[in-house]
Amino acid sequence: MMGHYEAPIREPIITGDKSYHDVTLDVVAPIEGKANKSWYIAFTIALVAFLWGVGAIIYTIGTGIGVWGLNNRINWAWDITNFVWWVGIGHAGTLISAVLLLFRQKWRMGINRSAEAMTIFAVFQAGLFPLIHMGRIWNGFYTLPVPNPLGSLWVNFNSPLLWDVFAISTYLSVSLVFWWTGLLPDFAMIRDRATKPFQKKIYSLVSFGWSGRAKDWQRFEEVSLVLAGLATPLVLSVHTIVSFDFATSVIPGWHSTVYPPYFVAGAVFSGFAMVQTLLLIMRKVSNLEDYITRVHVENMNKVILVTGGIVTVAYLSELFVGWYTGSSYEDFVYLSVGAATGPYWWAFWSLIMCVAVIPQFFWIKKIRTNYIWTFIISIFINIGMWFERFDIIVINLSRGHLPSSWTMFSPTFVDIGIFVGTLGFFFVLFLLYARTFPVIAQAEVKSILKSSGNNYKRERDNPTAKKEEV
Amino acid sequence: MYTVSSRLRTFSIALIIIGLFGIGYGFITAPKTVDDVKEMMHSAEDSHGATTHNEEKATDAHAMQSAEDHGSSEVSEGHGDEASHYEHVLSQAQNRPWTAIYIPMIFFLLISVCALVFYAIQRAASAGWSPVLFRVMEGVTGYIVIGSVIILVFLAASAMHANHMFAWMFKSSDPTAANFDFAMETKEWWLNVPWFLIRSVIYVLIWIGFRHLILKNARLQEETGDMKYFKKSFKFSVIFLVMFLASELFMAFDWLMSIDYHWFSQLYSFYVFASMFVSAITVIALVTIYLRAKGLLPQVNDSHIHDLAKYMFAFSIFWTYLWYAQFMLQWYANIPEEAAYFHPRLIGDYQPLFMGMVILNFVFPILILMNSDYKRIPWFVVFAGIIILVGHYLDVFVMVSPGTVGNHWSFGIPEIGALLFFAGLFILVVFSSLAKKPLEIKKDPFIKESEIFHY
């Protein structure tokens, strides 16, 4: 790739004068150490939420979808909102590990492992909703084109909901393979350090006998590149297909050609916000401040600005074309004067504030590089993007073509319980992950240590840096 | 220091002169009256024999667009009325030379603007590989000024009813007027001539202004080596990208989408951008390969070509993604006011072009540029690049023509002439602007990374 030369003006992305061994020690510390009290508290809370969600799901399946707040007109609400929200969250992981790999962004290496984990755990949550929102979940397997005794009754490939099945399952499997491939050298490192026999056994099992020979590395890199090349169109197409669920319809506000790129941009936007939320905590509690530095946080905020900007321009396009069509039905869609002043005004303004306005504070360098502000804004973005999906789905459905079917939606405790349950499940998985997996891709970080470590940069720059020294 | 070779200069001037003849021929041979149209159509029928070409097809683009458009046009009788039909064919036939020049005009201008976008992205992203190509990119943006002036003249002429390119300019929102169009009732707030022209000037000023700022700043940086200017370049690039995104959104709505003014698509601007962006990267690659072949860019190695080819590959796929998204969603829902746009393109007279460009813009690039060894072979990249440019010229052709010349499109002397004229002008302007400064840039903090860049 680029050799070991780097322009002196590039900032170090590994701080703390690390050596290779230091990297190893920092990465294995949470795995080899014991969990502290706050981990257990967090885990318990997440577990309780998860179990509550399981209860709500069982209640739904046992009693019927009628226990949700859906009605005849608004027949998708929290279920699909949460589905799209979780899928969207997952997209940042693939963006960080695949797209940033294609763009040779070295700073991705500090964050890609956790972002990918987040992808996978988020897709788990997302995958629940298409199943549990079915009226007859036990017939769910009919969505698969398998030969069967019903005269080979087949699926209709014209439905975007079927494309969803393929998109989400492919996305999950490719992400999983991509993630696991990257984990092999790191698992091997833990295996080689393990002293307890049980731990040694487990990590030898999951590291697939990785021995780190030159030929292995060569193929490893090729596979990573190919998978990155495949994952990039995949990540675009998955959320595109999710957007097709709406855009292929004829419902005002849903039928919009800008949905595919706009959903993808929104997914990256919300996904990065979630990465920020998680990593800002993780860098503190797992003592990874030297690997997830201010540069990483700032760069992620820049990506948030770019994708947030694209989303805002897409809003502009939607808003403009809504007027431009002259269609009176477009007056009540989720981005319209009707929505801004109608019964869902609070949802409309939450969306505008949290998605289009608040992230613009990242234009200010002081805020962009501040951990606390970043954390706060990232939460707002997550809320805003939830509202975006809620608005798209519920506001557009609430006021359709026929005024006689205009209606409102209010969630029941089951709707809310399932969402809380997925949040709990997500954190259960993530907290377990943080204690058992190498959360930093140490093999990759070691490959940039000598070009981007602050100590190496200092050494290299000193002889020539007389002029540039402040 | 690069100087335009006399061969290249002669070549481009020859293109311009030949092109001018072609354009002139187009305007001279365009029919003047309804009688000319009738005669033209009869002779076309004679030569085509059994293929009843024009008259029988009532489903031309405009007719499909809306019946109202027809019924309320100059002659207020019904749609099937013969006189109104000939009148309509006449305005389409008269549009042909104008359409012929508008397509390459917009094609080369947007290539140049998108080259500036690519350049600004490289600066904003602190790219380490591309600084050795900065001068080439700056050269390609040289066409922005003259291209903008030409298009403003063209739009002003259209606004003064020199042609029928923008049918909405001939419509009224007054229900009692003979040229009433219901669509203008709701669209006039946006589609009215003064506001349209003001907007056009604004877009152009944004592009020209930022090109001036960014390039001037880059020159100051090279002269002084002061980091102050480097940081300023970054700032200007970022601001330009934001401004561009906003201006491009409405530019595409105005200059292209408003040709079929009954139709709308929220994605349209992003689609136009993807098309022109991949063309711009291709032009940057072609100019780089040309200059390198002459030994003028010694720092550019195969890895730089490889990277450019990867961008060509990736954005060809990206274009296809947006093309498919826009087409499929309207095809799937099949709402009449949207489907009318795709009718002439998908199953009408534009089908070969509409489908052909997908093959040129997607199938060929993906097959040719998949292999990483091929992306390092200059002639291979040139081959792929020419296919991509032809494909995206056709893309603009299919965006513009159905709404202006309807089903009476053909690719003859006026089209070839206009294409040659603008290609010649583009080459002349771009290479003259390349000749103004040394091709090697100095004192850029990333220049060494770029010189030793190896992939």
PDB file of C-alpha atoms in Angstrom, chain A residues 27-28 30-33 180 183-210 432-439:
ATOM      1  CA  VAL A  27      -6.669  -5.372  23.678  1.00  0.00           C
ATOM      2  CA  VAL A  28      -6.657  -8.471  25.860  1.00  0.00           C
ATOM      3  CA  PRO A  30     -10.881  -6.799  29.248  1.00  0.00           C
ATOM      4  CA  ILE A  31     -10.831 -10.453  28.167  1.00  0.00           C
ATOM      5  CA  GLU A  32      -8.223 -11.658  30.605  1.00  0.00           C
ATOM      6  CA  GLY A  33      -9.457  -9.505  33.445  1.00  0.00           C
ATOM      7  CA  TRP A 180     -15.172 -13.423  11.686  1.00  0.00           C
ATOM      8  CA  LEU A 183     -11.207 -11.878  14.013  1.00  0.00           C
ATOM      9  CA  LEU A 184      -9.042 -14.906  13.196  1.00  0.00           C
ATOM     10  CA  PRO A 185      -5.627 -13.338  13.864  1.00  0.00           C
ATOM     11  CA  ASP A 186      -6.950 -11.688  17.006  1.00  0.00           C
ATOM     12  CA  PHE A 187      -8.497 -14.859  18.365  1.00  0.00           C
ATOM     13  CA  ALA A 188      -5.228 -16.613  17.639  1.00  0.00           C
ATOM     14  CA  MET A 189      -3.406 -13.998  19.662  1.00  0.00           C
ATOM     15  CA  ILE A 190      -5.700 -14.568  22.642  1.00  0.00           C
ATOM     16  CA  ARG A 191      -5.373 -18.313  22.197  1.00  0.00           C
ATOM     17  CA  ASP A 192      -1.605 -18.052  22.317  1.00  0.00           C
ATOM     18  CA  ARG A 193      -1.706 -16.014  25.490  1.00  0.00           C
ATOM     19  CA  ALA A 194      -4.376 -18.022  27.269  1.00  0.00           C
ATOM     20  CA  THR A 195      -3.323 -19.750  30.450  1.00  0.00           C
ATOM     21  CA  LYS A 196      -6.609 -21.283  31.520  1.00  0.00           C
ATOM     22  CA  PRO A 197      -7.291 -24.522  29.631  1.00  0.00           C
ATOM     23  CA  PHE A 198     -10.956 -23.740  29.033  1.00  0.00           C
ATOM     24  CA  GLN A 199     -10.156 -20.375  27.571  1.00  0.00           C
ATOM     25  CA  LYS A 200      -7.402 -21.899  25.452  1.00  0.00           C
ATOM     26  CA  LYS A 201      -9.815 -24.507  24.147  1.00  0.00           C
ATOM     27  CA  ILE A 202     -12.469 -21.950  23.196  1.00  0.00           C
ATOM     28  CA  TYR A 203     -10.107 -19.550  21.478  1.00  0.00           C
ATOM     29  CA  SER A 204      -8.365 -22.345  19.572  1.00  0.00           C
ATOM     30  CA  LEU A 205     -11.759 -23.421  18.352  1.00  0.00           C
ATOM     31  CA  VAL A 206     -12.820 -19.997  17.143  1.00  0.00           C
ATOM     32  CA  SER A 207      -9.455 -19.036  15.641  1.00  0.00           C
ATOM     33  CA  PHE A 208      -9.564 -21.943  13.168  1.00  0.00           C
ATOM     34  CA  GLY A 209      -5.884 -22.782  13.607  1.00  0.00           C
ATOM     35  CA  TRP A 210      -4.617 -19.439  12.378  1.00  0.00           C
ATOM     36  CA  LEU A 432     -20.953  -9.889  26.348  1.00  0.00           C
ATOM     37  CA  TYR A 433     -18.988  -9.078  23.230  1.00  0.00           C
ATOM     38  CA  ALA A 434     -16.988  -6.392  24.999  1.00  0.00           C
ATOM     39  CA  ARG A 435     -15.795  -8.927  27.563  1.00  0.00           C
ATOM     40  CA  THR A 436     -14.982 -11.856  25.304  1.00  0.00           C
ATOM     41  CA  PHE A 437     -13.946 -10.467  21.950  1.00  0.00           C
ATOM     42  CA  PRO A 438     -10.914  -8.403  21.004  1.00  0.00           C
ATOM     43  CA  VAL A 439     -12.717  -5.081  20.587  1.00  0.00           C
TER      44      VAL A 439
END
